[in-house]
Amino acid sequence: MPENSERAPSQEHDPQTTKLPMSGIRVIDVGTFLAGPYAASVLGEFGAEILKVEHPLAGDPMRRFGTATKRHDATLAWLSEARNKKSVLIDLRQQEGVQLFLKLVGKSDVLIENFRPGTMEEWGIGWKELSEINPGLVFLRVSGYGQTGPYRHRSGFAHIAHAFGGLSYLAGFPGETPVVPGTAPLGDYLSSLYGAIGIMLALRHREKTGRGQIVDIGIYEAVFRHLDEIAASYGLFGKIREREGAGSFVAVPHGHFRTRDDKWIAIACTTDKMFERLSEAMERPELASSRLYGEQRKRLAARDEVNRIVIEWVGSLSREEVLSRCLEKEVPIGKVNSIADIFEDEHFQARGNLARLEEPGLGEVVVPGVTPRLSLTPGQINNLGPPMGNATYEVMRELLGLSAEEIKQLRQRKII
């Protein structure tokens, strides 16, 4: 297996002396779109070999999702999120394709899928068949509602998971329609991150026992797990948290504020000390006195008045003036960045958060950099989303040992 650490690095380190932590692990990604496949991308950034198995005719629908490019088989979403993968074409709806797939599973460590529960069993590649061919296989299964439960056969998407998992109920302003919590499919990313964690835990277990296992994640579960204390609050006190707009029920001022130049900043004063510093930045230290709003309980009781004071002050200054005064007093503050702001920000540049890669026929493509940052074995982006079927011949010939004539025949019958 080629060592991913020997390919062109995206961050400064010596690839000849550095072995990435997931090197030697082969992952088959047979899912579509993002929930699940993103876990493969993360593992690929740290050295795993990722074989993206796609249908020979249509490929992953993610190739057509998002902004189109000059590459007919790749949108910008595909280029960004299918990074570090190699595309292998196999038709799993044909028996010969299933047999090829099982041979590939036998030579791999991890399998990732995100079909509706029961789909892979219908194709003859459920856990029974997979574990027989490879007892050490780690099998990540991501679906809208998980592999069990009364809703398991319902189709699942991030937008539905945000709603079902409780996040959308909290998004928006009091008494108004719940809004989509951001335009990005957060549930897909969150479930994939839990998937990557589950895979690494299962691989650790395999090191000790030699046995693989299933990692089962419902997208809604990943969303629900991130909602801090709302379950405990309802369970103990019957309290239902409602939509709070740009504010927070635990602190004030804590929200987004418009500046004089029609830009936005975020302020988070979660403690009395933080509000004292803000009062000094506003040149109104008396606001933090015990007789006014120096105590959290008093600020919460006078939420509207405290917010009005901050809104007026922020609105009287430019964004840079507000930032300068607050940062000088160590007030927790930050820009509400557009993507244009992010591209210009010196901190994003210094941290390498914007990775720039040359893509044939497209020029420079900018994608989010690798997260997390490891000091000794930093991850890397070796390639953006691959051309369709770019590794089919390599895998069939070198990994599965098929002859050139066999590969030719399989292609003619559109099995690969």
Short mmCIF file of C-alpha atoms in Angstrom, two decimals:
data_model
loop_
_atom_site.label_atom_id
_atom_site.label_comp_id
_atom_site.label_asym_id
_atom_site.label_seq_id
_atom_site.Cartn_x
_atom_site.Cartn_y
_atom_site.Cartn_z
CA MET A 1 0.00 0.00 0.00
CA PRO A 2 1.46 3.42 -0.88
CA GLU A 3 2.38 5.53 2.12
CA ASN A 4 0.27 8.68 2.11
CA SER A 5 2.96 10.40 4.15
CA GLU A 6 5.24 10.27 1.11
CA ARG A 7 2.98 12.42 -1.02
CA ALA A 8 3.23 16.19 -1.33
CA PRO A 9 2.47 17.67 2.10
CA SER A 10 0.08 20.58 2.56
CA GLN A 11 1.75 21.71 5.79
CA GLU A 12 5.40 22.12 6.70
CA HIS A 13 6.93 18.82 7.80
CA ASP A 14 9.36 16.29 6.42
CA PRO A 15 7.35 13.56 4.67
CA GLN A 16 10.38 11.28 4.59
CA THR A 17 10.58 11.05 8.37
CA THR A 18 6.95 11.52 9.32
CA LYS A 19 4.47 8.68 9.32
CA LEU A 20 0.90 9.84 9.63
CA PRO A 21 -1.14 8.21 12.43
CA MET A 22 -3.63 6.49 10.12
CA SER A 23 -1.02 5.22 7.65
CA GLY A 24 -1.53 1.55 6.84
CA ILE A 25 -5.32 1.74 7.27
CA ARG A 26 -7.43 1.16 4.16
CA VAL A 27 -10.94 2.61 4.17
CA ILE A 28 -13.72 1.84 1.69
CA ASP A 29 -16.20 4.69 1.39
CA VAL A 30 -19.32 3.40 -0.34
CA GLY A 31 -21.65 6.14 0.91
CA THR A 32 -23.03 9.13 -0.95
CA PHE A 33 -23.07 12.86 -0.25
CA LEU A 34 -21.56 13.85 3.11
CA ALA A 35 -22.83 12.06 6.23
CA GLY A 36 -20.33 9.24 6.63
CA PRO A 37 -18.10 10.02 3.64
CA TYR A 38 -16.80 13.10 5.45
CA ALA A 39 -15.43 10.76 8.14
CA ALA A 40 -13.38 9.09 5.41
CA SER A 41 -12.03 12.47 4.31
CA VAL A 42 -10.89 13.22 7.85
CA LEU A 43 -9.14 9.85 8.16
CA GLY A 44 -7.55 10.40 4.76
CA GLU A 45 -6.02 13.68 5.92
CA PHE A 46 -4.08 11.70 8.50
CA GLY A 47 -2.77 8.96 6.25
CA ALA A 48 -5.53 6.42 5.64
CA GLU A 49 -5.94 5.17 2.08
CA ILE A 50 -9.49 6.03 1.02
CA LEU A 51 -11.15 4.05 -1.78
CA LYS A 52 -14.32 5.81 -2.87
CA VAL A 53 -16.56 3.13 -4.40
CA GLU A 54 -19.07 4.63 -6.85
CA HIS A 55 -21.61 3.43 -9.39
CA PRO A 56 -19.96 3.16 -12.84
CA LEU A 57 -22.58 5.27 -14.61
CA ALA A 58 -23.74 7.93 -12.17
CA GLY A 59 -21.06 8.13 -9.51
CA ASP A 60 -21.68 9.79 -6.16
CA PRO A 61 -24.49 12.39 -6.44
CA MET A 62 -22.21 14.70 -4.45
CA ARG A 63 -20.34 15.27 -7.71
CA ARG A 64 -23.34 17.27 -8.93
CA PHE A 65 -24.22 18.95 -5.62
CA GLY A 66 -23.14 22.55 -5.16
CA THR A 67 -21.47 25.02 -7.48
CA ALA A 68 -20.54 23.64 -10.90
CA THR A 69 -16.99 23.84 -12.24
CA LYS A 70 -15.37 23.28 -15.61
CA ARG A 71 -14.88 19.66 -14.58
CA HIS A 72 -18.04 17.84 -15.61
CA ASP A 73 -17.69 15.35 -12.75
CA ALA A 74 -16.92 17.76 -9.92
CA THR A 75 -18.65 20.62 -8.14
CA LEU A 76 -16.79 22.77 -5.65
CA ALA A 77 -18.46 20.77 -2.87
CA TRP A 78 -17.07 17.55 -4.33
CA LEU A 79 -13.58 18.97 -4.73
CA SER A 80 -13.55 20.15 -1.12
CA GLU A 81 -15.20 17.26 0.69
CA ALA A 82 -13.99 14.27 -1.33
CA ARG A 83 -10.38 15.25 -0.74
CA ASN A 84 -7.70 12.57 -0.36
CA LYS A 85 -9.84 9.87 -1.96
CA LYS A 86 -9.34 7.54 -4.92
CA SER A 87 -12.37 6.71 -7.04
CA VAL A 88 -13.16 3.05 -7.79
CA LEU A 89 -16.16 2.16 -9.95
CA ILE A 90 -18.16 -0.97 -8.99
CA ASP A 91 -21.82 -1.71 -9.63
CA LEU A 92 -23.12 -3.22 -6.38
CA ARG A 93 -26.44 -4.08 -7.99
CA GLN A 94 -24.79 -6.77 -10.11
CA GLN A 95 -23.60 -10.02 -8.57
CA GLU A 96 -20.15 -9.81 -10.11
CA GLY A 97 -19.83 -6.33 -8.66
CA VAL A 98 -20.78 -7.66 -5.23
CA GLN A 99 -18.09 -10.33 -5.47
CA LEU A 100 -15.46 -7.75 -6.41
CA PHE A 101 -16.61 -5.58 -3.54
CA LEU A 102 -16.33 -8.45 -1.04
CA LYS A 103 -12.79 -9.16 -2.23
CA LEU A 104 -11.98 -5.52 -1.65
CA VAL A 105 -13.52 -5.65 1.84
CA GLY A 106 -11.32 -8.63 2.59
CA LYS A 107 -8.26 -6.46 1.99
CA SER A 108 -9.48 -3.41 3.92
CA ASP A 109 -9.83 -2.25 7.51
CA VAL A 110 -12.85 0.05 7.50
CA LEU A 111 -16.09 0.28 5.52
CA ILE A 112 -18.30 3.37 5.55
CA GLU A 113 -21.89 3.48 4.25
CA ASN A 114 -24.90 5.75 4.71
CA PHE A 115 -27.76 4.05 2.87
CA ARG A 116 -31.20 3.53 4.33
CA PRO A 117 -31.02 0.61 6.81
CA GLY A 118 -31.44 -2.72 5.03
CA THR A 119 -30.14 -1.55 1.64
CA MET A 120 -26.78 -3.28 1.86
CA GLU A 121 -28.46 -6.42 3.18
CA GLU A 122 -30.64 -6.42 0.06
CA TRP A 123 -27.48 -6.31 -2.06
CA GLY A 124 -26.00 -9.27 -0.17
CA ILE A 125 -23.33 -7.24 1.60
CA GLY A 126 -24.75 -6.86 5.09
CA TRP A 127 -22.77 -7.41 8.29
CA LYS A 128 -23.17 -11.19 8.08
CA GLU A 129 -21.41 -11.42 4.72
CA LEU A 130 -18.89 -8.69 5.50
CA SER A 131 -17.79 -10.08 8.86
CA GLU A 132 -17.41 -13.56 7.38
CA ILE A 133 -15.05 -12.25 4.72
CA ASN A 134 -13.23 -9.97 7.18
CA PRO A 135 -13.75 -10.61 10.94
CA GLY A 136 -11.63 -7.57 11.78
CA LEU A 137 -13.68 -5.13 9.72
CA VAL A 138 -14.82 -1.87 11.33
CA PHE A 139 -18.16 -0.95 9.75
CA LEU A 140 -19.45 2.63 10.09
CA ARG A 141 -23.17 2.93 9.34
CA VAL A 142 -24.62 6.45 9.26
CA SER A 143 -28.32 7.00 8.61
CA GLY A 144 -30.97 9.54 9.51
CA TYR A 145 -32.33 7.63 12.51
CA GLY A 146 -29.84 4.82 13.11
CA GLN A 147 -30.06 1.10 12.40
CA THR A 148 -32.69 0.39 15.07
CA GLY A 149 -35.87 2.00 16.37
CA PRO A 150 -39.31 2.61 14.84
CA TYR A 151 -38.08 5.37 12.49
CA ARG A 152 -35.05 3.53 11.14
CA HIS A 153 -36.46 3.15 7.61
CA ARG A 154 -37.29 6.84 7.21
CA SER A 155 -35.03 8.81 4.89
CA GLY A 156 -32.76 11.19 6.70
CA PHE A 157 -31.06 14.44 5.75
CA ALA A 158 -29.18 17.02 7.81
CA HIS A 159 -32.05 19.51 7.61
CA ILE A 160 -34.47 16.92 9.01
CA ALA A 161 -31.95 15.88 11.66
CA HIS A 162 -31.57 19.49 12.81
CA ALA A 163 -35.34 19.63 13.30
CA PHE A 164 -35.81 16.18 14.83
CA GLY A 165 -32.74 16.47 17.05
CA GLY A 166 -33.95 19.72 18.65
CA LEU A 167 -31.57 22.26 17.12
CA SER A 168 -33.96 23.97 14.71
CA TYR A 169 -36.47 24.60 17.52
CA LEU A 170 -33.85 26.83 19.15
CA ALA A 171 -32.91 28.74 15.99
CA GLY A 172 -34.58 32.08 15.30
CA PHE A 173 -36.32 34.81 17.24
CA PRO A 174 -38.93 34.39 20.00
CA GLY A 175 -42.39 33.60 18.69
CA GLU A 176 -41.25 33.48 15.06
CA THR A 177 -40.75 30.64 12.57
CA PRO A 178 -37.78 28.42 13.48
CA VAL A 179 -35.02 29.09 10.97
CA VAL A 180 -32.50 26.78 9.33
CA PRO A 181 -29.48 26.87 11.69
CA GLY A 182 -26.98 27.92 9.04
CA THR A 183 -26.94 26.91 5.40
CA ALA A 184 -24.30 24.19 5.91
CA PRO A 185 -25.44 20.60 6.63
CA LEU A 186 -24.10 20.59 10.19
CA GLY A 187 -25.70 17.24 11.03
CA ASP A 188 -23.78 15.55 8.24
CA TYR A 189 -20.49 16.93 9.49
CA LEU A 190 -21.25 16.18 13.15
CA SER A 191 -22.35 12.60 12.51
CA SER A 192 -19.23 12.04 10.43
CA LEU A 193 -16.97 13.38 13.15
CA TYR A 194 -18.57 10.99 15.63
CA GLY A 195 -18.11 8.34 12.97
CA ALA A 196 -14.39 9.05 12.75
CA ILE A 197 -14.13 8.84 16.54
CA GLY A 198 -16.08 5.57 16.54
CA ILE A 199 -13.84 4.12 13.86
CA MET A 200 -10.69 4.93 15.81
CA LEU A 201 -12.16 3.48 19.01
CA ALA A 202 -13.15 0.31 17.16
CA LEU A 203 -9.70 0.03 15.59
CA ARG A 204 -8.20 0.31 19.06
CA HIS A 205 -10.47 -2.51 20.22
CA ARG A 206 -9.40 -4.57 17.19
CA GLU A 207 -5.74 -4.11 18.14
CA LYS A 208 -6.51 -5.87 21.43
CA THR A 209 -8.93 -8.56 20.26
CA GLY A 210 -8.64 -8.90 16.47
CA ARG A 211 -12.39 -8.38 16.19
CA GLY A 212 -14.17 -5.72 14.19
CA GLN A 213 -17.56 -4.24 14.98
CA ILE A 214 -20.34 -1.95 13.76
CA VAL A 215 -20.36 1.77 14.54
CA ASP A 216 -24.02 2.89 14.33
CA ILE A 217 -24.87 6.61 14.20
CA GLY A 218 -28.15 8.41 13.55
CA ILE A 219 -27.57 11.90 12.20
CA TYR A 220 -30.13 13.33 14.63
CA GLU A 221 -28.20 11.80 17.54
CA ALA A 222 -25.07 13.77 16.65
CA VAL A 223 -27.16 16.95 16.57
CA PHE A 224 -28.91 16.18 19.86
CA ARG A 225 -25.61 15.46 21.64
CA HIS A 226 -24.53 19.07 21.10
CA LEU A 227 -27.44 20.77 22.85
CA ASP A 228 -25.74 21.21 26.23
CA GLU A 229 -28.13 21.08 29.24
CA ILE A 230 -31.56 21.11 27.60
CA ALA A 231 -32.26 17.45 28.38
CA ALA A 232 -31.24 17.76 32.03
CA SER A 233 -33.21 20.99 32.41
CA TYR A 234 -36.39 19.46 31.03
CA GLY A 235 -35.91 16.19 32.91
CA LEU A 236 -35.51 17.89 36.28
CA PHE A 237 -37.64 21.01 35.96
CA GLY A 238 -39.85 20.52 32.90
CA LYS A 239 -38.26 23.61 31.34
CA ILE A 240 -38.42 23.96 27.56
CA ARG A 241 -35.79 26.26 26.13
CA GLU A 242 -37.26 28.56 23.49
CA ARG A 243 -35.79 30.57 20.65
CA GLU A 244 -33.75 33.51 21.85
CA GLY A 245 -32.67 35.23 18.65
CA ALA A 246 -29.08 36.44 18.85
CA GLY A 247 -29.04 36.39 22.65
CA SER A 248 -28.58 33.79 25.37
CA PHE A 249 -30.66 32.95 28.42
CA VAL A 250 -27.51 32.53 30.56
CA ALA A 251 -25.85 35.90 29.97
CA VAL A 252 -26.31 39.48 28.82
CA PRO A 253 -24.97 41.22 26.79
CA HIS A 254 -24.37 38.13 24.73
CA GLY A 255 -25.21 38.44 21.06
CA HIS A 256 -24.65 40.22 17.75
CA PHE A 257 -24.55 43.97 17.43
CA ARG A 258 -24.54 46.26 14.37
CA THR A 259 -21.82 48.90 14.07
CA ARG A 260 -22.09 52.37 12.56
CA ASP A 261 -20.56 51.17 9.26
CA ASP A 262 -23.29 48.52 8.94
CA LYS A 263 -21.13 45.58 10.01
CA TRP A 264 -21.63 43.14 12.84
CA ILE A 265 -19.68 42.08 15.90
CA ALA A 266 -20.26 39.38 18.51
CA ILE A 267 -19.93 40.15 22.22
CA ALA A 268 -20.06 37.52 24.97
CA CYS A 269 -20.11 38.81 28.54
CA THR A 270 -20.73 35.62 30.47
CA THR A 271 -19.32 36.80 33.82
CA ASP A 272 -19.46 39.91 35.99
CA LYS A 273 -15.76 40.53 35.28
CA MET A 274 -16.37 40.48 31.55
CA PHE A 275 -19.17 43.04 31.89
CA GLU A 276 -16.95 45.23 34.05
CA ARG A 277 -14.37 45.25 31.26
CA LEU A 278 -17.04 46.09 28.69
CA SER A 279 -18.25 48.97 30.85
CA GLU A 280 -14.69 50.31 30.94
CA ALA A 281 -14.41 49.98 27.17
CA MET A 282 -17.67 51.92 26.86
CA GLU A 283 -16.27 54.55 29.29
CA ARG A 284 -19.25 53.94 31.54
CA PRO A 285 -17.75 52.07 34.52
CA GLU A 286 -20.80 52.88 36.66
CA LEU A 287 -22.80 50.29 34.68
CA ALA A 288 -20.83 47.56 36.44
CA SER A 289 -21.60 48.88 39.92
CA SER A 290 -23.60 46.78 42.35
CA ARG A 291 -26.45 49.28 42.29
CA LEU A 292 -26.85 48.94 38.51
CA TYR A 293 -25.84 45.89 36.45
CA GLY A 294 -22.65 44.58 38.04
CA GLU A 295 -24.27 41.28 39.02
CA GLN A 296 -25.40 38.71 36.51
CA ARG A 297 -28.85 38.32 38.04
CA LYS A 298 -29.45 42.06 37.77
CA ARG A 299 -28.35 42.14 34.15
CA LEU A 300 -30.62 39.23 33.30
CA ALA A 301 -33.55 40.93 35.01
CA ALA A 302 -32.86 44.08 32.99
CA ARG A 303 -31.95 42.29 29.77
CA ASP A 304 -33.71 44.71 27.41
CA GLU A 305 -32.21 47.81 29.02
CA VAL A 306 -28.67 46.39 29.09
CA ASN A 307 -28.93 45.34 25.46
CA ARG A 308 -30.30 48.77 24.50
CA ILE A 309 -27.29 50.48 26.07
CA VAL A 310 -24.84 48.19 24.25
CA ILE A 311 -26.72 48.48 20.95
CA GLU A 312 -26.55 52.27 21.10
CA TRP A 313 -22.86 52.30 21.97
CA VAL A 314 -21.85 49.81 19.29
CA GLY A 315 -24.02 51.59 16.75
CA SER A 316 -22.20 54.87 17.37
CA LEU A 317 -18.81 53.45 16.31
CA SER A 318 -17.24 51.67 13.36
CA ARG A 319 -16.46 47.98 13.65
CA GLU A 320 -12.73 48.63 13.93
CA GLU A 321 -13.32 51.21 16.68
CA VAL A 322 -15.47 48.80 18.70
CA LEU A 323 -12.95 46.01 18.26
CA SER A 324 -10.04 48.22 19.25
CA ARG A 325 -11.67 49.49 22.43
CA CYS A 326 -12.94 46.08 23.51
CA LEU A 327 -9.73 44.21 22.75
CA GLU A 328 -7.76 46.79 24.71
CA LYS A 329 -9.90 45.94 27.76
CA GLU A 330 -9.87 42.17 27.02
CA VAL A 331 -13.58 41.99 26.33
CA PRO A 332 -14.62 38.76 24.50
CA ILE A 333 -15.43 40.13 21.05
CA GLY A 334 -15.11 39.06 17.44
CA LYS A 335 -16.21 39.97 13.96
CA VAL A 336 -19.27 38.28 12.50
CA ASN A 337 -17.31 37.23 9.44
CA SER A 338 -18.53 36.74 5.92
CA ILE A 339 -16.41 34.46 3.76
CA ALA A 340 -14.88 37.60 2.24
CA ASP A 341 -13.83 38.70 5.74
CA ILE A 342 -12.33 35.25 6.36
CA PHE A 343 -10.23 35.38 3.19
CA GLU A 344 -8.77 38.73 4.29
CA ASP A 345 -8.23 37.87 7.95
CA GLU A 346 -4.60 37.61 9.06
CA HIS A 347 -5.34 34.95 11.67
CA PHE A 348 -6.93 32.57 9.16
CA GLN A 349 -3.86 33.10 6.99
CA ALA A 350 -1.38 32.56 9.81
CA ARG A 351 -3.07 29.35 10.97
CA GLY A 352 -3.22 27.87 7.48
CA ASN A 353 -7.01 27.60 7.63
CA LEU A 354 -7.28 28.27 3.91
CA ALA A 355 -5.59 25.53 1.91
CA ARG A 356 -4.75 26.44 -1.68
CA LEU A 357 -4.35 23.63 -4.19
CA GLU A 358 -3.86 23.66 -7.94
CA GLU A 359 -6.51 21.63 -9.74
CA PRO A 360 -5.87 20.77 -13.41
CA GLY A 361 -8.14 22.78 -15.67
CA LEU A 362 -9.46 24.93 -12.81
CA GLY A 363 -6.45 26.68 -11.37
CA GLU A 364 -6.13 27.43 -7.66
CA VAL A 365 -8.94 26.06 -5.51
CA VAL A 366 -9.22 27.21 -1.89
CA VAL A 367 -10.69 24.79 0.66
CA PRO A 368 -10.74 24.64 4.47
CA GLY A 369 -7.45 23.38 5.86
CA VAL A 370 -6.87 20.32 8.00
CA THR A 371 -8.33 20.16 11.52
CA PRO A 372 -7.13 19.22 14.13
CA ARG A 373 -3.51 20.36 14.13
CA LEU A 374 -1.04 17.71 15.32
CA SER A 375 2.42 18.93 16.31
CA LEU A 376 4.39 15.86 15.19
CA THR A 377 2.19 14.28 12.53
CA PRO A 378 0.13 17.07 10.95
CA GLY A 379 -2.50 16.03 8.45
CA GLN A 380 -2.26 16.92 4.80
CA ILE A 381 -4.37 17.35 1.68
CA ASN A 382 -2.88 15.36 -1.16
CA ASN A 383 -5.64 15.83 -3.68
CA LEU A 384 -9.09 17.33 -4.04
CA GLY A 385 -12.16 15.28 -4.99
CA PRO A 386 -10.91 12.73 -7.53
CA PRO A 387 -11.96 12.32 -11.17
CA MET A 388 -14.55 9.59 -11.55
CA GLY A 389 -12.95 6.14 -11.65
CA ASN A 390 -9.39 7.44 -11.50
CA ALA A 391 -8.18 4.47 -9.41
CA THR A 392 -10.37 1.66 -10.76
CA TYR A 393 -7.67 0.05 -12.88
CA GLU A 394 -5.02 0.43 -10.16
CA VAL A 395 -7.23 -1.26 -7.55
CA MET A 396 -8.44 -4.05 -9.82
CA ARG A 397 -5.00 -4.82 -11.20
CA GLU A 398 -2.70 -4.27 -8.24
CA LEU A 399 -4.90 -4.91 -5.22
CA LEU A 400 -7.33 -7.55 -6.48
CA GLY A 401 -4.94 -9.12 -8.98
CA LEU A 402 -7.24 -9.08 -12.03
CA SER A 403 -5.72 -9.36 -15.49
CA ALA A 404 -5.97 -6.56 -18.04
CA GLU A 405 -8.38 -8.70 -20.08
CA GLU A 406 -10.62 -9.34 -17.07
CA ILE A 407 -10.73 -5.63 -16.33
CA LYS A 408 -11.60 -4.92 -19.96
CA GLN A 409 -14.48 -7.41 -19.87
CA LEU A 410 -15.83 -5.98 -16.60
CA ARG A 411 -15.76 -2.51 -18.07
CA GLN A 412 -17.55 -3.58 -21.21
CA ARG A 413 -20.37 -5.02 -19.09
CA LYS A 414 -20.37 -1.84 -16.95
CA ILE A 415 -19.68 -3.76 -13.75
CA ILE A 416 -16.74 -1.43 -13.14
#
